[in-house]
Amino acid sequence: VASGVDVGDEAPDFTLADTYGDDVVLSSLRGKPVLLYFWATGCPYCEDQHPRIQDFHETYGDSIAVISVNIGDDPQLINAYMADHELTFPCLVATSGMQADYEASSVPHAVVLDAEGLVTFNDHPGYLTENALQESF
């Protein structure tokens, strides 16, 4: 079930800290498509999707920014979890404002933005095919 911003909408800009305390500004990534992957450590469905997202990151990382957004976990826990699961994509820590902007209340969830920041996909990451991802390039 799609939530948050609609396909065709401009994605709400945000500045979020990553799990190491460095700020990432969404609009600074313009010029390159972005995959936003919302997840939480206690979510078994998210764990099922991690290999797909990691594969997208390894396959398309030069062409698309794969950015995960964790909801509700402590940065140290996130970093340990990512290391245990061999996940190498960057992870941001969601704020309540950003969650509200994207209506990211259930995880896992994926939002793909084209290079201009327009939403091209907004749904469960299991429905995100390689073709759908490549269409945003």
mmCIF file of C-alpha atoms in Angstrom:
data_model
loop_
_atom_site.group_PDB
_atom_site.id
_atom_site.type_symbol
_atom_site.label_atom_id
_atom_site.label_comp_id
_atom_site.label_asym_id
_atom_site.label_seq_id
_atom_site.Cartn_x
_atom_site.Cartn_y
_atom_site.Cartn_z
ATOM 1 C CA VAL A 1 0.000 0.000 0.000
ATOM 2 C CA ALA A 2 1.508 3.284 -1.082
ATOM 3 C CA SER A 3 1.824 6.009 1.523
ATOM 4 C CA GLY A 4 3.319 9.455 1.890
ATOM 5 C CA VAL A 5 4.188 11.365 -1.233
ATOM 6 C CA ASP A 6 2.596 10.332 -4.505
ATOM 7 C CA VAL A 7 4.423 9.256 -7.641
ATOM 8 C CA GLY A 8 5.125 12.428 -9.616
ATOM 9 C CA ASP A 9 5.396 14.623 -6.498
ATOM 10 C CA GLU A 10 8.577 16.417 -5.551
ATOM 11 C CA ALA A 11 10.076 14.648 -2.545
ATOM 12 C CA PRO A 12 10.105 16.712 0.668
ATOM 13 C CA ASP A 13 13.639 17.870 1.370
ATOM 14 C CA PHE A 14 15.289 16.903 4.642
ATOM 15 C CA THR A 15 18.515 17.126 6.575
ATOM 16 C CA LEU A 16 19.142 13.999 8.657
ATOM 17 C CA ALA A 17 22.124 12.781 10.623
ATOM 18 C CA ASP A 18 23.628 9.481 9.581
ATOM 19 C CA THR A 19 24.557 6.866 12.178
ATOM 20 C CA TYR A 20 27.966 8.537 12.585
ATOM 21 C CA GLY A 21 26.503 12.009 13.240
ATOM 22 C CA ASP A 22 27.172 13.525 9.805
ATOM 23 C CA ASP A 23 24.317 15.455 8.193
ATOM 24 C CA VAL A 24 22.940 14.439 4.801
ATOM 25 C CA VAL A 25 20.743 16.886 2.867
ATOM 26 C CA LEU A 26 18.435 15.206 0.371
ATOM 27 C CA SER A 27 18.479 18.121 -2.090
ATOM 28 C CA SER A 28 22.304 17.937 -2.216
ATOM 29 C CA LEU A 29 21.901 14.584 -3.988
ATOM 30 C CA ARG A 30 20.063 16.124 -6.969
ATOM 31 C CA GLY A 31 21.499 15.123 -10.311
ATOM 32 C CA LYS A 32 21.458 11.462 -9.283
ATOM 33 C CA PRO A 33 18.448 9.207 -8.593
ATOM 34 C CA VAL A 34 17.930 8.259 -4.945
ATOM 35 C CA LEU A 35 16.537 5.096 -3.376
ATOM 36 C CA LEU A 36 15.238 5.812 0.143
ATOM 37 C CA TYR A 37 14.816 2.561 2.056
ATOM 38 C CA PHE A 38 12.928 2.826 5.363
ATOM 39 C CA TRP A 39 13.541 0.045 7.898
ATOM 40 C CA ALA A 40 14.005 -0.923 11.554
ATOM 41 C CA THR A 41 16.245 -3.497 13.233
ATOM 42 C CA GLY A 42 13.396 -5.489 14.798
ATOM 43 C CA CYS A 43 11.524 -5.915 11.509
ATOM 44 C CA PRO A 44 11.787 -9.456 10.048
ATOM 45 C CA TYR A 45 10.362 -8.248 6.706
ATOM 46 C CA CYS A 46 13.104 -5.627 6.550
ATOM 47 C CA GLU A 47 15.707 -8.305 7.184
ATOM 48 C CA ASP A 48 14.264 -10.240 4.221
ATOM 49 C CA GLN A 49 14.696 -7.145 2.009
ATOM 50 C CA HIS A 50 18.252 -6.233 3.083
ATOM 51 C CA PRO A 51 19.966 -8.529 0.540
ATOM 52 C CA ARG A 52 17.965 -6.914 -2.296
ATOM 53 C CA ILE A 53 18.809 -3.392 -1.162
ATOM 54 C CA GLN A 54 22.477 -4.355 -0.703
ATOM 55 C CA ASP A 55 22.447 -5.847 -4.210
ATOM 56 C CA PHE A 56 20.951 -2.628 -5.633
ATOM 57 C CA HIS A 57 23.663 -0.674 -3.796
ATOM 58 C CA GLU A 58 26.461 -2.888 -5.137
ATOM 59 C CA THR A 59 25.051 -3.015 -8.682
ATOM 60 C CA TYR A 60 23.876 0.588 -9.135
ATOM 61 C CA GLY A 61 25.786 2.503 -6.438
ATOM 62 C CA ASP A 62 27.680 4.547 -9.041
ATOM 63 C CA SER A 63 24.427 5.550 -10.775
ATOM 64 C CA ILE A 64 21.968 5.885 -7.896
ATOM 65 C CA ALA A 65 22.318 6.957 -4.263
ATOM 66 C CA VAL A 66 21.053 4.124 -2.040
ATOM 67 C CA ILE A 67 20.197 5.708 1.307
ATOM 68 C CA SER A 68 18.571 3.758 4.106
ATOM 69 C CA VAL A 69 16.519 5.528 6.760
ATOM 70 C CA ASN A 70 16.165 3.763 10.086
ATOM 71 C CA ILE A 71 13.071 4.379 12.160
ATOM 72 C CA GLY A 72 13.305 4.166 15.918
ATOM 73 C CA ASP A 73 16.696 2.599 16.638
ATOM 74 C CA ASP A 74 19.812 3.914 18.384
ATOM 75 C CA PRO A 75 22.728 4.693 16.007
ATOM 76 C CA GLN A 76 25.096 2.292 17.818
ATOM 77 C CA LEU A 77 22.556 -0.532 17.502
ATOM 78 C CA ILE A 78 22.046 0.307 13.808
ATOM 79 C CA ASN A 79 25.801 0.257 13.106
ATOM 80 C CA ALA A 80 26.235 -3.087 14.891
ATOM 81 C CA TYR A 81 23.245 -4.549 13.031
ATOM 82 C CA MET A 82 24.533 -3.313 9.660
ATOM 83 C CA ALA A 83 27.985 -4.751 10.346
ATOM 84 C CA ASP A 84 26.479 -8.108 11.388
ATOM 85 C CA HIS A 85 24.416 -8.214 8.180
ATOM 86 C CA GLU A 86 27.270 -6.908 5.953
ATOM 87 C CA LEU A 87 25.228 -3.903 4.792
ATOM 88 C CA THR A 88 27.385 -1.179 3.273
ATOM 89 C CA PHE A 89 24.840 1.431 2.175
ATOM 90 C CA PRO A 90 24.643 4.590 4.304
ATOM 91 C CA CYS A 91 21.991 4.833 6.996
ATOM 92 C CA LEU A 92 20.232 7.947 8.257
ATOM 93 C CA VAL A 93 18.252 8.197 11.479
ATOM 94 C CA ALA A 94 14.669 9.345 10.883
ATOM 95 C CA THR A 95 13.147 12.248 12.775
ATOM 96 C CA SER A 96 9.438 12.411 13.537
ATOM 97 C CA GLY A 97 9.087 15.328 11.089
ATOM 98 C CA MET A 98 10.687 13.396 8.251
ATOM 99 C CA GLN A 99 8.562 10.340 9.060
ATOM 100 C CA ALA A 100 5.451 12.526 8.910
ATOM 101 C CA ASP A 101 6.513 14.102 5.587
ATOM 102 C CA TYR A 102 6.903 10.657 4.023
ATOM 103 C CA GLU A 103 4.160 8.954 6.103
ATOM 104 C CA ALA A 104 6.775 6.279 6.803
ATOM 105 C CA SER A 105 4.940 4.527 9.606
ATOM 106 C CA SER A 106 5.297 0.956 8.362
ATOM 107 C CA VAL A 107 8.505 -0.749 7.309
ATOM 108 C CA PRO A 108 10.036 -1.882 5.071
ATOM 109 C CA HIS A 109 9.203 0.844 2.602
ATOM 110 C CA ALA A 110 10.984 2.203 -0.471
ATOM 111 C CA VAL A 111 10.744 5.545 -2.247
ATOM 112 C CA VAL A 112 12.673 6.164 -5.470
ATOM 113 C CA LEU A 113 13.405 9.685 -6.702
ATOM 114 C CA ASP A 114 14.622 10.607 -10.145
ATOM 115 C CA ALA A 115 17.597 12.934 -10.629
ATOM 116 C CA GLU A 116 15.295 15.975 -10.300
ATOM 117 C CA GLY A 117 13.887 14.799 -6.959
ATOM 118 C CA LEU A 118 10.509 13.595 -8.256
ATOM 119 C CA VAL A 119 9.013 10.408 -6.819
ATOM 120 C CA THR A 120 8.992 7.544 -9.354
ATOM 121 C CA PHE A 121 8.212 4.674 -6.931
ATOM 122 C CA ASN A 122 6.567 4.582 -3.498
ATOM 123 C CA ASP A 123 5.702 1.139 -2.129
ATOM 124 C CA HIS A 124 6.999 -2.022 -0.453
ATOM 125 C CA PRO A 125 10.590 -2.717 -1.595
ATOM 126 C CA GLY A 126 9.549 -6.232 -2.600
ATOM 127 C CA TYR A 127 7.686 -4.623 -5.512
ATOM 128 C CA LEU A 128 10.726 -2.601 -6.585
ATOM 129 C CA THR A 129 12.033 -4.403 -9.652
ATOM 130 C CA GLU A 130 15.345 -3.702 -11.345
ATOM 131 C CA ASN A 131 13.375 -2.313 -14.309
ATOM 132 C CA ALA A 132 11.461 0.089 -12.045
ATOM 133 C CA LEU A 133 14.732 1.192 -10.458
ATOM 134 C CA GLN A 134 16.452 1.679 -13.825
ATOM 135 C CA GLU A 135 13.498 3.766 -15.113
ATOM 136 C CA SER A 136 14.496 6.481 -12.633
ATOM 137 C CA PHE A 137 17.993 6.878 -14.168
#
